[in-house]
PDB file of C-alpha atoms in Angstrom:
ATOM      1  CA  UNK C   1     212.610 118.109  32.569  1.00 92.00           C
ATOM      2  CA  UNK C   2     209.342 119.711  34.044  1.00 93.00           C
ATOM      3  CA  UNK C   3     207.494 116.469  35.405  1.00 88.00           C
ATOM      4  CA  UNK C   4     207.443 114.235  32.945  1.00 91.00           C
ATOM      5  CA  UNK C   5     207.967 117.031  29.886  1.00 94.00           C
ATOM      6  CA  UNK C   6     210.909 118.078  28.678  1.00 94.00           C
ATOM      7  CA  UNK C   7     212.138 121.434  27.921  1.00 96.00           C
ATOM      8  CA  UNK C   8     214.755 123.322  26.003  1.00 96.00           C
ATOM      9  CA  UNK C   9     216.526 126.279  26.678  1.00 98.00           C
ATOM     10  CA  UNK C  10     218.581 128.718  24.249  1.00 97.00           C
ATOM     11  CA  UNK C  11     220.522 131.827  25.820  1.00 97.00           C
ATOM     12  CA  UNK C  12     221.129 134.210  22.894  1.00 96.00           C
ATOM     13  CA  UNK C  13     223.687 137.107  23.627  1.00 98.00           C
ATOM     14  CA  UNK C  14     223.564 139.701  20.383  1.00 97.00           C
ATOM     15  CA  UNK C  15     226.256 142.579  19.616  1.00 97.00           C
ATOM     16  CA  UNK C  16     223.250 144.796  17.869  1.00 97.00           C
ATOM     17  CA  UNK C  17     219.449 144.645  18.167  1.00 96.00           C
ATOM     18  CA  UNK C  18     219.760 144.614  14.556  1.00 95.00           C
ATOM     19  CA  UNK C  19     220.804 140.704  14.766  1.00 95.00           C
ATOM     20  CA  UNK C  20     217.232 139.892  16.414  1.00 94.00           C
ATOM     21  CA  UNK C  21     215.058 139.282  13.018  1.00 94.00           C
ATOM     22  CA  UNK C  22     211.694 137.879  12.151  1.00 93.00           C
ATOM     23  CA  UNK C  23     210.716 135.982   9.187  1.00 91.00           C
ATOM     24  CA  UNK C  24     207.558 134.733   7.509  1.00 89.00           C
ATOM     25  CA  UNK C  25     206.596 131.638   6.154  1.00 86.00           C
ATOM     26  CA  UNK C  26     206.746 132.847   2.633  1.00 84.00           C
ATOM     27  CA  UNK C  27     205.900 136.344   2.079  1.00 82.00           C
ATOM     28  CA  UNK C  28     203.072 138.241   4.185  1.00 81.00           C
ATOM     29  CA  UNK C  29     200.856 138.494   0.851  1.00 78.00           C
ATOM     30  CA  UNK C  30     200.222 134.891   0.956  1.00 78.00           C
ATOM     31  CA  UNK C  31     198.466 132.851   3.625  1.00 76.00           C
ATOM     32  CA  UNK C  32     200.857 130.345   3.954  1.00 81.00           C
ATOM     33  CA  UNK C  33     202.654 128.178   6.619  1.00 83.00           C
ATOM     34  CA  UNK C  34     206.222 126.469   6.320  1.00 86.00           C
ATOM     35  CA  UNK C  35     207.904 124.516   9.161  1.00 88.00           C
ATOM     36  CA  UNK C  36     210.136 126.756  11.121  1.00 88.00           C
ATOM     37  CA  UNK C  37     213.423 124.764  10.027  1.00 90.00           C
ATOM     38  CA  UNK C  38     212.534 125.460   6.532  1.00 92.00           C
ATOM     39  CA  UNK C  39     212.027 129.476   7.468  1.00 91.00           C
ATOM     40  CA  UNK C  40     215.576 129.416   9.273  1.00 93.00           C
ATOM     41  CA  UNK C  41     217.565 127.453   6.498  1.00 95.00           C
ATOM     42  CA  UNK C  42     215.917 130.342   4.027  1.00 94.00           C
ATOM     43  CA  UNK C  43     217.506 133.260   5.364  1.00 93.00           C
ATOM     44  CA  UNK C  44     220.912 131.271   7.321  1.00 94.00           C
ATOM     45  CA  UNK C  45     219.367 131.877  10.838  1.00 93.00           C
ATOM     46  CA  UNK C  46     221.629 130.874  13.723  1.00 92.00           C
ATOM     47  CA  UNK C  47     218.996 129.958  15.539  1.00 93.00           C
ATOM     48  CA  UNK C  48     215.109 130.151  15.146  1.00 92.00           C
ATOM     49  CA  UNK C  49     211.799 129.570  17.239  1.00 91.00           C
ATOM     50  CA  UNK C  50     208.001 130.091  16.322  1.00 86.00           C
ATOM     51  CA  UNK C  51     206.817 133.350  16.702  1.00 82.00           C
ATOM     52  CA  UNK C  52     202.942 133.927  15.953  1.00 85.00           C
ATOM     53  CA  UNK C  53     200.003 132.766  13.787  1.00 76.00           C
ATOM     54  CA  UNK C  54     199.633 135.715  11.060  1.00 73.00           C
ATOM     55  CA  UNK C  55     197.309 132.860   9.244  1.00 69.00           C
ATOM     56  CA  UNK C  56     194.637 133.619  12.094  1.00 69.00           C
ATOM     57  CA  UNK C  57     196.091 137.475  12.535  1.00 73.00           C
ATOM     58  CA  UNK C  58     194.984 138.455   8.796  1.00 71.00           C
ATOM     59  CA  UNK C  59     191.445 137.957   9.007  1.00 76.00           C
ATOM     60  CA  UNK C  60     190.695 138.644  12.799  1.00 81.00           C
ATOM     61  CA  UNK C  61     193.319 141.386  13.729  1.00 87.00           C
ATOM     62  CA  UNK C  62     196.201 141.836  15.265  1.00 90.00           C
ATOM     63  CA  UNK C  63     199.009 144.635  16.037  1.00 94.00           C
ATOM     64  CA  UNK C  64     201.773 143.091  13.667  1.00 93.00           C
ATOM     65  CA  UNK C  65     204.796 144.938  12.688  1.00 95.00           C
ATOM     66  CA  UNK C  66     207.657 142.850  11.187  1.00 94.00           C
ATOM     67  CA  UNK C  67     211.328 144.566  10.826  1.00 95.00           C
ATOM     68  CA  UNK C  68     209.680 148.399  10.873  1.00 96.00           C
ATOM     69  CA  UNK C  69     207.401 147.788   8.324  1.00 95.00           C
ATOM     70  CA  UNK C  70     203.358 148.099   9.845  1.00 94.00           C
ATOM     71  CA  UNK C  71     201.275 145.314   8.542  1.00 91.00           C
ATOM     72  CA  UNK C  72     198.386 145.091  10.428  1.00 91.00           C
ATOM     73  CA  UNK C  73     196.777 147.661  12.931  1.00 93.00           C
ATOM     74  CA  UNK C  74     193.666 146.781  13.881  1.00 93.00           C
ATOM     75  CA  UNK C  75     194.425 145.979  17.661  1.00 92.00           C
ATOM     76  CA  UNK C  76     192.286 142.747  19.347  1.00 88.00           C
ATOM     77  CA  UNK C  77     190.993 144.254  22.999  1.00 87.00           C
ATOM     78  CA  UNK C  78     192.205 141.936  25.506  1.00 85.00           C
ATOM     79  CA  UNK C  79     195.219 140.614  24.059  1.00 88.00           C
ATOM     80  CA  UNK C  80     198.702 140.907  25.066  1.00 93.00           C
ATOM     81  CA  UNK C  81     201.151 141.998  22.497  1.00 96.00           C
ATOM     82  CA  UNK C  82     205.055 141.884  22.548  1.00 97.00           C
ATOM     83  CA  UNK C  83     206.383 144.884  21.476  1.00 98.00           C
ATOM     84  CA  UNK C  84     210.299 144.759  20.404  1.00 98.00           C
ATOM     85  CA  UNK C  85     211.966 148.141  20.580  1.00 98.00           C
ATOM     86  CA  UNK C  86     214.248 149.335  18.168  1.00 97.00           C
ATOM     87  CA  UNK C  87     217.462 149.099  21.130  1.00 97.00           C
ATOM     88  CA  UNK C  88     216.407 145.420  21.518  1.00 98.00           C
ATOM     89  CA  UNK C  89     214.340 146.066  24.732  1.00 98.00           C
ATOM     90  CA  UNK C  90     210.876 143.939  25.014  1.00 98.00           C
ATOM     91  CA  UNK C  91     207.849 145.970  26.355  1.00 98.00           C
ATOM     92  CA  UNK C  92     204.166 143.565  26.980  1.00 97.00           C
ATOM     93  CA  UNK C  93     201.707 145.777  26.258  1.00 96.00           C
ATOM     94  CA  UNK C  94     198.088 145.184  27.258  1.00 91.00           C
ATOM     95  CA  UNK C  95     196.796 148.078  25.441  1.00 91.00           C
ATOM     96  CA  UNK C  96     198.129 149.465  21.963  1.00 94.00           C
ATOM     97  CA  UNK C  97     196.687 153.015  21.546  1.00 91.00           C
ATOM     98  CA  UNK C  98     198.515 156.649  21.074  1.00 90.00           C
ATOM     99  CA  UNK C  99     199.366 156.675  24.811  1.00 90.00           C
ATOM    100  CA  UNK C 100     201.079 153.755  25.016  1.00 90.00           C
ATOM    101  CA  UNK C 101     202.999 153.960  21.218  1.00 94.00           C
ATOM    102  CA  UNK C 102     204.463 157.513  21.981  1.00 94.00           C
ATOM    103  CA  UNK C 103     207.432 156.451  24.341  1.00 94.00           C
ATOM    104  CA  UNK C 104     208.473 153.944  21.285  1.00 96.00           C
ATOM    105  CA  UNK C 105     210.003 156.926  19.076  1.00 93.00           C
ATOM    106  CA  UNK C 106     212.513 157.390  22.053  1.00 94.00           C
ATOM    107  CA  UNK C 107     213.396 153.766  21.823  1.00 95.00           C
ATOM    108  CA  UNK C 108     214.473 153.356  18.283  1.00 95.00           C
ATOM    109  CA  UNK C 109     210.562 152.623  17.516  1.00 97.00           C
ATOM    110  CA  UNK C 110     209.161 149.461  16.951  1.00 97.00           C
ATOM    111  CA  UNK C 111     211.111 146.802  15.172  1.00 97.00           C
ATOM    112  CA  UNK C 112     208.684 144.190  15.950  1.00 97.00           C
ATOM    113  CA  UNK C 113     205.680 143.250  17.251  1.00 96.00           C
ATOM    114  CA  UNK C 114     203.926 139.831  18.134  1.00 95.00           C
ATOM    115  CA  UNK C 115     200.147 138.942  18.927  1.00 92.00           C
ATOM    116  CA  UNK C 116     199.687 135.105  20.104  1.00 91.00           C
ATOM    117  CA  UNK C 117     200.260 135.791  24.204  1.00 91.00           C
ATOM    118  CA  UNK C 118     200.072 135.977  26.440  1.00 93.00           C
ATOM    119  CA  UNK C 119     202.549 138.038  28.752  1.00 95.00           C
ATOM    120  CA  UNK C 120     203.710 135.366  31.386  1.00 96.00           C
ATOM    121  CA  UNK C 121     206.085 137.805  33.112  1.00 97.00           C
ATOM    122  CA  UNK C 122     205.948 141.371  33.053  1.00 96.00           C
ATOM    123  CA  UNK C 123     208.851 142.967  35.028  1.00 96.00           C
ATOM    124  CA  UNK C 124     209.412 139.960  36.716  1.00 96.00           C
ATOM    125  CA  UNK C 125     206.282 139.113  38.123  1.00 96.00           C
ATOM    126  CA  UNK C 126     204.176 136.324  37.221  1.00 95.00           C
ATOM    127  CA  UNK C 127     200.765 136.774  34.735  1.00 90.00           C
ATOM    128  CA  UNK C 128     197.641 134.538  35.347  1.00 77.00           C
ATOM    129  CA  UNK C 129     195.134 136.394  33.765  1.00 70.00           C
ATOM    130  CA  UNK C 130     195.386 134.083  30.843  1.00 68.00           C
ATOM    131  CA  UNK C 131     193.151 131.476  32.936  1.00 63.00           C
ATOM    132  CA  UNK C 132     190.354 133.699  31.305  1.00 61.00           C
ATOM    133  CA  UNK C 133     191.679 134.917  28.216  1.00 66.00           C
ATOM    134  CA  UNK C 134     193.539 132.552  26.184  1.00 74.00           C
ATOM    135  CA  UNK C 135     192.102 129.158  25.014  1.00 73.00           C
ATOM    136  CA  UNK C 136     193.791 126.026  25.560  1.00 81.00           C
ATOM    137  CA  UNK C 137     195.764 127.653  28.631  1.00 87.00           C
ATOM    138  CA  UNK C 138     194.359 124.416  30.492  1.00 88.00           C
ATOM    139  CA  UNK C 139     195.526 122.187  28.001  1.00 89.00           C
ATOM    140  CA  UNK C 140     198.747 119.974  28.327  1.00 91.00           C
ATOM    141  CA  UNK C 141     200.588 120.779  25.389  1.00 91.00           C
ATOM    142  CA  UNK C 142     203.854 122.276  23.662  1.00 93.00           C
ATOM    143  CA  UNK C 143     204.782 124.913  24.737  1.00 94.00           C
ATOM    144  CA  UNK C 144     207.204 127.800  23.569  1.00 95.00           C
ATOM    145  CA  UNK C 145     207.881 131.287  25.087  1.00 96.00           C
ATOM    146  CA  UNK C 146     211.048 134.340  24.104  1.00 97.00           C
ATOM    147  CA  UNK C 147     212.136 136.045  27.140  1.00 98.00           C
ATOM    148  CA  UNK C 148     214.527 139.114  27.788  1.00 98.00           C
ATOM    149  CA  UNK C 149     216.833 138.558  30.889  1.00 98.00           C
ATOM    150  CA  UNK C 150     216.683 142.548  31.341  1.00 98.00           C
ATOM    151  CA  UNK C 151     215.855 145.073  29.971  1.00 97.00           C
ATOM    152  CA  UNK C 152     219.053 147.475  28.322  1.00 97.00           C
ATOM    153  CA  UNK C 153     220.809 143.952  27.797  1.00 98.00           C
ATOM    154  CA  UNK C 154     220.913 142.046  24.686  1.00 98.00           C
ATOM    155  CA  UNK C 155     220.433 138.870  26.304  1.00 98.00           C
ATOM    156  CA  UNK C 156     217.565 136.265  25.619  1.00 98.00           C
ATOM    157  CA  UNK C 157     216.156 133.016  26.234  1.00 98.00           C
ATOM    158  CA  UNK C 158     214.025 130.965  23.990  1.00 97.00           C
ATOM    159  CA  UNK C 159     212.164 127.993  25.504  1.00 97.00           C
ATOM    160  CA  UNK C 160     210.194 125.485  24.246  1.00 95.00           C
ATOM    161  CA  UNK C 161     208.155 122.478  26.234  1.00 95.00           C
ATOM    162  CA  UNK C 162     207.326 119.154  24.043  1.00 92.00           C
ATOM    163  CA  UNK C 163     204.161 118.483  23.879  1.00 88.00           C
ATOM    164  CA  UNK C 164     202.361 115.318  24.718  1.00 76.00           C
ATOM    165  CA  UNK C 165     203.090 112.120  23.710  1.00 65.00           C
ATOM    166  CA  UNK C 166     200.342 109.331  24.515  1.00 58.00           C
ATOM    167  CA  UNK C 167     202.742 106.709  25.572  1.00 53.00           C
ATOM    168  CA  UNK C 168     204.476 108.972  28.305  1.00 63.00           C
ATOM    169  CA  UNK C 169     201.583 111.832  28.945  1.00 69.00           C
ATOM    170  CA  UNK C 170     203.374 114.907  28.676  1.00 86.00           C
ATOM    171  CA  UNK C 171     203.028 118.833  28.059  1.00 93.00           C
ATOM    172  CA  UNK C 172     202.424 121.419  30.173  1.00 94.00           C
ATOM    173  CA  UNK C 173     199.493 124.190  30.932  1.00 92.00           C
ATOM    174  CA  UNK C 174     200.053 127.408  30.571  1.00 93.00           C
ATOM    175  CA  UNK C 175     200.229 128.226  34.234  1.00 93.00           C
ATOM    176  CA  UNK C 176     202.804 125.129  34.516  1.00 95.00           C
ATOM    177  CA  UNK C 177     205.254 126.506  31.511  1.00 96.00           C
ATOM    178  CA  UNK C 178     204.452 130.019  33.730  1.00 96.00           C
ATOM    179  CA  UNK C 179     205.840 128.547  36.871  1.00 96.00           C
ATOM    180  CA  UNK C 180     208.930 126.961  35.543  1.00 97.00           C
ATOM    181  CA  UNK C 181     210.124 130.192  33.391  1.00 98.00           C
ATOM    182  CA  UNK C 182     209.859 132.002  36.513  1.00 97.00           C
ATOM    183  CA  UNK C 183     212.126 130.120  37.644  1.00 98.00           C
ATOM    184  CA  UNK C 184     215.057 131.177  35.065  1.00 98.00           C
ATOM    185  CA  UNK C 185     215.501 134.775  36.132  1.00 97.00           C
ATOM    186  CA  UNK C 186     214.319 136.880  33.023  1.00 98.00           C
ATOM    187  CA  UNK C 187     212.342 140.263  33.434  1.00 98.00           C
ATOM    188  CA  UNK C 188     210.215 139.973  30.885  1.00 98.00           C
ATOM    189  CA  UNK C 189     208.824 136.503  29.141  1.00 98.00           C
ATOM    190  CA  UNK C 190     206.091 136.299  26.432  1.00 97.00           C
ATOM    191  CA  UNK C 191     204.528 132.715  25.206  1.00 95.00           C
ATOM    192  CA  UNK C 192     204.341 132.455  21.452  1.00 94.00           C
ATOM    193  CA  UNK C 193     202.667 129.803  19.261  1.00 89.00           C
ATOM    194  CA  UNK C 194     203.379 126.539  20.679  1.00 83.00           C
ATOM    195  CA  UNK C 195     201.237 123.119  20.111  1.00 73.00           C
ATOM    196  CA  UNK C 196     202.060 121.467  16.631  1.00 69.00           C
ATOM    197  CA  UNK C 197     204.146 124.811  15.528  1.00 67.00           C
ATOM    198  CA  UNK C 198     206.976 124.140  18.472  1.00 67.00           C
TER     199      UNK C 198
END
């Protein structure tokens, strides 16, 4: 528990980076949504969290690559995205351009990519620039984050916050969901779609 909120934590270990898959709703031709028990029975997943919100990504941008294959590249300014090496490493990137995409082909490339955001910890350090980025980083809701305990391991953590609930108050802001992953030692931690989709 985190106040009044509870949370729930998954550590993955994986043998290959290979075993660390994403999967869409339906298919990335249609605009579609499906809950994310319904995506994981589909392809036998051992364990499954929301990722991102292609829905919004496919008519206002987005730097979204899906198991190697590019789907869109039309980069939003501002926004955080998780890049997913090919070796299983996670990289936050607050800038995609040639620069920062050439140390990928060294890494395996990129497997996968995610847009919602932000970064909450970069090499271990708390992020707070969200307070004027992201909307709703105020708001007490759901929450949901993947993290990497360090980089060269294949070791994660997938957390998610309820959300509110009007006979107990609930949820957590941004900064508070911030402050209590901090707290579970992992370099690198990046919030995905939470609210109604956690």
């Amino acid at each position: 528990m985190v106040g009044n909120t509870r949370v729930h934590l998954a550590r993955v270990t994986i043998a290959d980076p290979s075993q660390l898959r994403t999967a869409p709703a339906y298919d990335f031709s249609r605009d579609q949504t499906a809950p994310t028990t319904t995506i994981a029975q589909r392809v036998n997943a051992v364990l499954a969290i929301n990722g991102d919100y292609y829905s919004y990504q496919a008519t206002r941008g987005g730097y979204m690559i899906r198991q190697g294959q590019m789907y869109i590249n039309k980069p939003i300014k501002g926004r955080d995205v998780l890049v997913i090496a090919g070796n299983g490493d996670f990289y936050i990137e607050r800038e995609i351009n040639e620069e920062t995409l050439a140390k990928y082909e060294e890494l395996g490339g990129i497997v996968n990519s995610f847009n919602f955001g932000p970064g909450i910890l970069i090499d271990g350090e708390k992020c707070d620039r969200f307070k004027s980025v992201y909307n709703m980083a105020e708001d007490k809701a759901a929450r949901a984050c993947i993290c990497q305990v360090e980089r060269g391991r294949l070791e994660y953590l997938c957390v998610v916050s309820e959300g509110t609930d009007d006979s107990k108050g609930g949820g957590l802001t941004l900064e508070e969901f911030t402050d209590y992953v901090a707290t579970l030692g992992v370099q690198n931690a990046y919030n995905l779609d939470g609210g109604n989709s956690s």
